[in-house]
mmCIF file of C-alpha atoms in Angstrom:
data_model
loop_
_atom_site.group_PDB
_atom_site.id
_atom_site.type_symbol
_atom_site.label_atom_id
_atom_site.label_comp_id
_atom_site.label_asym_id
_atom_site.label_seq_id
_atom_site.Cartn_x
_atom_site.Cartn_y
_atom_site.Cartn_z
ATOM 1 C CA UNK A 1 232.152 -3.691 175.039
ATOM 2 C CA UNK A 2 228.710 -3.004 173.186
ATOM 3 C CA UNK A 3 227.197 -5.943 175.138
ATOM 4 C CA UNK A 4 228.405 -4.499 178.460
ATOM 5 C CA UNK A 5 227.032 -1.065 177.665
ATOM 6 C CA UNK A 6 223.823 -2.502 176.436
ATOM 7 C CA UNK A 7 223.388 -4.635 179.450
ATOM 8 C CA UNK A 8 224.172 -1.801 181.789
ATOM 9 C CA UNK A 9 221.408 0.392 180.065
ATOM 10 C CA UNK A 10 219.019 -2.495 180.421
ATOM 11 C CA UNK A 11 219.818 -2.881 184.055
ATOM 12 C CA UNK A 12 218.912 0.831 184.628
ATOM 13 C CA UNK A 13 215.780 0.451 182.541
ATOM 14 C CA UNK A 14 214.936 -2.514 184.747
ATOM 15 C CA UNK A 15 215.231 -0.282 187.823
ATOM 16 C CA UNK A 16 212.993 2.390 186.231
ATOM 17 C CA UNK A 17 210.326 -0.190 185.167
ATOM 18 C CA UNK A 18 210.375 -1.781 188.757
ATOM 19 C CA UNK A 19 209.951 1.748 190.194
ATOM 20 C CA UNK A 20 206.967 2.327 187.896
ATOM 21 C CA UNK A 21 205.470 -0.937 188.783
ATOM 22 C CA UNK A 22 205.786 -0.344 192.587
ATOM 23 C CA UNK A 23 204.395 3.205 192.348
ATOM 24 C CA UNK A 24 201.360 1.930 190.289
ATOM 25 C CA UNK A 25 200.484 -1.003 192.452
ATOM 26 C CA UNK A 26 201.216 0.659 195.847
ATOM 27 C CA UNK A 27 199.488 3.889 194.734
ATOM 28 C CA UNK A 28 196.351 1.931 193.547
ATOM 29 C CA UNK A 29 196.234 -0.176 196.830
ATOM 30 C CA UNK A 30 196.481 3.034 198.967
ATOM 31 C CA UNK A 31 193.851 4.878 196.973
ATOM 32 C CA UNK A 32 191.465 1.823 197.170
ATOM 33 C CA UNK A 33 191.687 1.498 200.864
ATOM 34 C CA UNK A 34 192.013 5.093 201.718
ATOM 35 C CA UNK A 35 189.723 6.682 199.245
ATOM 36 C CA UNK A 36 187.693 4.056 197.816
ATOM 37 C CA UNK A 37 188.896 4.847 194.312
ATOM 38 C CA UNK A 38 191.959 3.915 192.304
ATOM 39 C CA UNK A 39 194.070 4.315 189.195
ATOM 40 C CA UNK A 40 192.020 2.927 186.451
ATOM 41 C CA UNK A 41 194.966 1.689 184.174
ATOM 42 C CA UNK A 42 197.152 0.558 187.023
ATOM 43 C CA UNK A 43 196.426 -3.101 186.858
ATOM 44 C CA UNK A 44 196.870 -3.426 183.077
ATOM 45 C CA UNK A 45 199.949 -1.231 182.957
ATOM 46 C CA UNK A 46 201.667 -3.015 185.884
ATOM 47 C CA UNK A 47 201.046 -6.402 184.210
ATOM 48 C CA UNK A 48 202.686 -5.017 180.956
ATOM 49 C CA UNK A 49 205.573 -3.799 182.937
ATOM 50 C CA UNK A 50 206.026 -7.047 184.748
ATOM 51 C CA UNK A 51 206.167 -8.709 181.391
ATOM 52 C CA UNK A 52 208.908 -6.411 180.158
ATOM 53 C CA UNK A 53 210.690 -6.888 183.576
ATOM 54 C CA UNK A 54 210.776 -10.608 183.199
ATOM 55 C CA UNK A 55 211.858 -10.685 179.580
ATOM 56 C CA UNK A 56 214.628 -8.104 179.839
ATOM 57 C CA UNK A 57 215.668 -9.805 183.092
ATOM 58 C CA UNK A 58 216.030 -13.046 181.166
ATOM 59 C CA UNK A 59 218.267 -11.166 178.841
ATOM 60 C CA UNK A 60 220.499 -9.834 181.591
ATOM 61 C CA UNK A 61 220.582 -13.309 183.218
ATOM 62 C CA UNK A 62 221.717 -14.824 179.963
ATOM 63 C CA UNK A 63 224.560 -12.384 179.798
ATOM 64 C CA UNK A 64 225.445 -12.977 183.388
ATOM 65 C CA UNK A 65 225.235 -16.775 182.948
ATOM 66 C CA UNK A 66 222.744 -16.905 185.676
ATOM 67 C CA UNK A 67 220.239 -19.249 184.075
ATOM 68 C CA UNK A 68 219.827 -22.714 185.454
ATOM 69 C CA UNK A 69 222.080 -25.387 183.836
ATOM 70 C CA UNK A 70 223.529 -28.754 184.328
ATOM 71 C CA UNK A 71 226.884 -27.466 185.396
ATOM 72 C CA UNK A 72 227.788 -30.436 187.698
ATOM 73 C CA UNK A 73 227.183 -32.961 184.896
ATOM 74 C CA UNK A 74 229.109 -30.849 182.201
ATOM 75 C CA UNK A 75 231.849 -30.101 184.571
ATOM 76 C CA UNK A 76 232.460 -33.849 185.045
ATOM 77 C CA UNK A 77 233.167 -34.302 181.236
ATOM 78 C CA UNK A 78 236.472 -33.999 179.575
ATOM 79 C CA UNK A 79 237.215 -30.707 177.987
ATOM 80 C CA UNK A 80 236.324 -32.112 174.400
ATOM 81 C CA UNK A 81 232.876 -33.366 175.895
ATOM 82 C CA UNK A 82 232.380 -29.893 177.378
ATOM 83 C CA UNK A 83 232.980 -28.289 174.100
ATOM 84 C CA UNK A 84 230.581 -30.433 172.280
ATOM 85 C CA UNK A 85 227.898 -29.954 175.019
ATOM 86 C CA UNK A 86 228.402 -26.167 174.948
ATOM 87 C CA UNK A 87 228.211 -26.060 171.169
ATOM 88 C CA UNK A 88 225.122 -28.167 170.832
ATOM 89 C CA UNK A 89 223.462 -26.267 173.633
ATOM 90 C CA UNK A 90 224.237 -22.923 172.026
ATOM 91 C CA UNK A 91 222.944 -24.172 168.657
ATOM 92 C CA UNK A 92 219.626 -25.353 170.181
ATOM 93 C CA UNK A 93 219.181 -22.184 172.122
ATOM 94 C CA UNK A 94 219.844 -20.149 168.960
ATOM 95 C CA UNK A 95 217.321 -22.212 166.982
ATOM 96 C CA UNK A 96 214.738 -21.553 169.773
ATOM 97 C CA UNK A 97 215.475 -17.815 169.739
ATOM 98 C CA UNK A 98 215.187 -17.574 165.925
ATOM 99 C CA UNK A 99 211.765 -19.322 166.124
ATOM 100 C CA UNK A 100 210.593 -16.961 168.936
ATOM 101 C CA UNK A 101 211.961 -13.886 167.099
ATOM 102 C CA UNK A 102 210.255 -14.966 163.859
ATOM 103 C CA UNK A 103 206.855 -15.712 165.497
ATOM 104 C CA UNK A 104 207.047 -12.644 167.697
ATOM 105 C CA UNK A 105 207.794 -10.412 164.880
ATOM 106 C CA UNK A 106 204.594 -11.663 163.137
ATOM 107 C CA UNK A 107 202.623 -11.007 166.320
ATOM 108 C CA UNK A 108 204.013 -7.625 166.902
ATOM 109 C CA UNK A 109 203.093 -6.616 163.284
ATOM 110 C CA UNK A 110 199.635 -7.985 163.755
ATOM 111 C CA UNK A 111 199.187 -6.416 167.140
ATOM 112 C CA UNK A 112 200.230 -2.858 166.446
ATOM 113 C CA UNK A 113 196.666 -2.127 165.372
ATOM 114 C CA UNK A 114 195.069 -3.656 168.569
ATOM 115 C CA UNK A 115 194.952 -1.355 171.661
ATOM 116 C CA UNK A 116 194.928 -2.350 175.241
ATOM 117 C CA UNK A 117 191.374 -2.046 176.650
ATOM 118 C CA UNK A 118 192.015 0.466 179.339
ATOM 119 C CA UNK A 119 195.379 2.121 178.642
ATOM 120 C CA UNK A 120 195.157 2.134 174.936
ATOM 121 C CA UNK A 121 198.787 1.025 174.558
ATOM 122 C CA UNK A 122 199.363 -0.811 171.323
ATOM 123 C CA UNK A 123 199.645 -4.358 172.085
ATOM 124 C CA UNK A 124 202.580 -4.655 169.648
ATOM 125 C CA UNK A 125 204.628 -2.572 171.883
ATOM 126 C CA UNK A 126 203.854 -5.025 174.804
ATOM 127 C CA UNK A 127 204.713 -8.050 172.787
ATOM 128 C CA UNK A 128 207.910 -6.602 171.414
ATOM 129 C CA UNK A 129 209.571 -7.312 174.881
ATOM 130 C CA UNK A 130 209.752 -10.975 173.772
ATOM 131 C CA UNK A 131 211.250 -9.897 170.304
ATOM 132 C CA UNK A 132 214.019 -7.844 172.072
ATOM 133 C CA UNK A 133 214.693 -10.688 174.457
ATOM 134 C CA UNK A 134 215.005 -13.291 171.750
ATOM 135 C CA UNK A 135 217.104 -11.127 169.461
ATOM 136 C CA UNK A 136 219.369 -10.088 172.267
ATOM 137 C CA UNK A 137 220.034 -13.765 173.468
ATOM 138 C CA UNK A 138 220.441 -14.787 169.902
ATOM 139 C CA UNK A 139 223.126 -12.197 169.433
ATOM 140 C CA UNK A 140 224.929 -13.402 172.586
ATOM 141 C CA UNK A 141 224.682 -16.936 171.405
ATOM 142 C CA UNK A 142 226.131 -16.087 167.922
ATOM 143 C CA UNK A 143 229.115 -14.397 169.757
ATOM 144 C CA UNK A 144 229.502 -17.393 171.925
ATOM 145 C CA UNK A 145 229.413 -19.743 168.755
ATOM 146 C CA UNK A 146 231.789 -17.622 167.002
ATOM 147 C CA UNK A 147 234.250 -17.696 169.837
ATOM 148 C CA UNK A 148 233.933 -21.500 170.074
ATOM 149 C CA UNK A 149 234.431 -21.974 166.380
ATOM 150 C CA UNK A 150 237.455 -19.559 166.196
ATOM 151 C CA UNK A 151 239.044 -21.135 169.244
ATOM 152 C CA UNK A 152 238.842 -18.030 171.229
ATOM 153 C CA UNK A 153 236.808 -19.549 174.162
ATOM 154 C CA UNK A 154 238.981 -21.083 176.786
ATOM 155 C CA UNK A 155 238.169 -24.223 178.605
ATOM 156 C CA UNK A 156 237.362 -22.390 181.793
ATOM 157 C CA UNK A 157 234.375 -20.620 179.999
ATOM 158 C CA UNK A 158 232.660 -23.921 178.919
ATOM 159 C CA UNK A 159 230.971 -24.424 182.171
ATOM 160 C CA UNK A 160 229.745 -21.059 183.319
ATOM 161 C CA UNK A 161 229.087 -21.068 187.154
ATOM 162 C CA UNK A 162 227.087 -17.979 188.353
ATOM 163 C CA UNK A 163 229.765 -16.918 190.796
ATOM 164 C CA UNK A 164 232.323 -16.731 188.050
ATOM 165 C CA UNK A 165 229.995 -15.066 185.580
ATOM 166 C CA UNK A 166 229.306 -12.044 187.848
ATOM 167 C CA UNK A 167 232.759 -11.185 188.490
#
């Protein structure tokens, strides 16, 4: 329930961020060609927004099961093999997310004093997109691991196909 609400809020945030990026880039192009001027911070801010779009989109894709996987190989295994592969995969991804979150936290703390050249945005805010992505995916993986260990994950969920995950 909480994940669904958070993902829905992130999806709306993605829509807003995309709209901001389109307005900045399109507005800058029109101003450059029509009036020989432009929005000074447009390129820098649109680059930051693109970074947030990418990382928040990765979080939503993880929730929807839309990332690339080896579904055809895993589906050919017996159920016990699928369970082992899913568990090992989730543990490895959790380890990567924890490393990313730890390193990004250090970077965010250091970069809060640094400002972007043109817009003046604290770079720690820009880098925190990766922190949010890593922590969010780690929480999803912890929930998945708990469901596997407690026996609450049915065999049908071990191999997530995108068409099934969207429904």
